[in-house]
Amino acid sequence: MNGGETLDFEIRRNPQPVAAAERSALLANPGFGRIFTDHMVTVRYAEGKGWYDARVEPRGPIAMDPATAVLHYAQEIFEGLKAYRTADGGVSMFRPEANAARFRSSAQRLAMAPVPERLFIDSLEALIRVDRDWVPTDPEGSLYLRPFQYASEVFLGVKPSSEYLFLIIASPVGSYFKGGVQPVKVWVSRDYTRAAPGGTGAAKCGGNYAASLVAQAEAMEHGCDQVVFLDAVERKYVEELGGMNVFYVFDDGSITTPPLTGSILPGITRESVLRLAADRGHAVREEQYSYEQWRADAASGRLREAFACGTAAVVTPIGTVRDGDGEFTVGSGEAGEATMALREQLVAIQRGTAPDPHGWVHRVL
Ligand SMILES: *Cc1c(COP(=O)(O)O)cnc(C)c1O
């Protein structure tokens, strides 16, 4: 199958959807990733048959044989994107084509059958149409969409699975920052790396997250919110956070982010921020930046702002940086001006309240 192929969806409505009053109560304070809509998408794959049995069905547990390959060898990939309620009551997604393309490249790295891009987008749209009432109307809220795919063959041999299940679940989410955007404190991990050259760092696979959890726990033990990983070879250059890319803003107005050398996840927010920053007249560079330079530039004042970015929190200012030897602040330690301007413009494009010069908004309803 190539990227243009798709399937017809069988719609099996949930006979017991959450009642409207209960749904409204849940949507009033959804938090992140703890409540779910009434339905999910499932599409199956078998070698020699291709993708088949596309369905929107009631959300529920998946029965699994204990010898299912993913449980043993972690052949699993995922995506994360959001659907937004538009001012006229419709629904749109932000750059789902980019998620579809990244899902395909993640599949290739994990030796999995890729989901055709058209089928990926049609699956998202099919789920949104059925669960449209779950897209929050609150201007801070959105419907977080989680496509994922795993090896479903029942076999203990080590080889690429010959069967896969592709699913999408959806979770209404509120504002990531309660009470306004707050700068985060980050922990620079000296003991752990996230991804090495030739590894799976550029693929969005569950295994990368499993490997990052101990470093994230260490960050929290040291009073930090997030972990920053350095490169695995020299332990010198900043790569990214556990689930967010990183940016730097300098006193001459220029903006840099580490280059995509293969061990960094190619964030769609990262790419969008690069384009918006250039549109706004910033000189933008993708270049390696060492942790020592970060510390020196923060001390000299050359570095004015730092921020992290990703779908969940959009753009997050980095206020304080800590490692085993001590800590330093970036700029005033507060959210920077360029950081907040980029954040506001990106959020406004996503929500349809600002012009969309790059054609990023994908209208569904
Ligand atoms: C998903 C992810 C990001 C952010 O990607 P977006 O497409 O912007 O959401 C950054 N780093 C890692 C490790 C990720 O998994």
Coordinates of C-alpha atoms and ligand atoms in Angstrom, one line a residue, residues 78-81 98-99 102 144 146 194 201 203-205 208-209 212 229 240-246 263-272 309-314, ligand 1:
F78 CA 2.7 6.4 18.6
E79 CA 1.7 9.9 17.6
G80 CA 0.2 12.8 19.5
L81 CA -1.8 15.7 18.0
A98 CA 3.0 15.9 9.4
N99 CA 2.0 13.3 12.0
R102 CA 6.3 10.9 10.9
Y144 CA -5.8 15.1 22.4
R146 CA -3.3 9.3 20.3
R194 CA 17.9 9.1 25.6
G201 CA 15.8 8.6 18.8
A203 CA 11.3 7.5 15.9
K204 CA 8.3 8.1 18.2
C205 CA 8.3 4.7 19.9
N208 CA 12.3 5.7 24.0
Y209 CA 10.0 6.8 26.7
S212 CA 13.8 8.1 29.7
F229 CA 19.4 14.9 27.6
E240 CA 16.2 17.6 23.8
L241 CA 13.9 17.0 26.8
G242 CA 12.1 13.7 27.5
G243 CA 9.3 14.6 25.2
M244 CA 10.0 18.2 24.0
N245 CA 12.5 19.9 21.7
V246 CA 14.6 22.8 23.0
S263 CA 19.0 11.0 17.7
I264 CA 16.5 13.9 18.2
L265 CA 12.7 13.5 17.6
P266 CA 11.7 15.8 14.7
G267 CA 8.9 17.7 16.5
I268 CA 6.2 19.2 14.5
T269 CA 6.0 22.1 17.1
R270 CA 9.8 22.5 16.6
E271 CA 9.4 22.8 12.8
S272 CA 6.4 25.2 13.2
C309 CA 8.2 22.8 22.8
G310 CA 5.8 20.0 21.9
T311 CA 2.2 19.3 21.2
A312 CA 1.1 18.8 24.8
A313 CA 2.4 22.1 26.4
V314 CA 3.0 24.0 23.1
Ligands
LIG1 C1 6.6 13.9 20.5 C2 7.9 14.3 20.9 C3 8.4 15.7 20.8 C4 7.5 16.8 20.3 O1 7.0 16.6 19.0 P1 5.7 17.4 18.6 O2 5.4 16.9 17.2 O3 6.1 18.8 18.6 O4 4.6 17.1 19.6 C5 9.7 16.0 21.2 N1 10.5 15.0 21.7 C6 10.1 13.8 21.8 C7 11.1 12.8 22.4 C8 8.8 13.4 21.5 O5 8.4 12.1 21.7

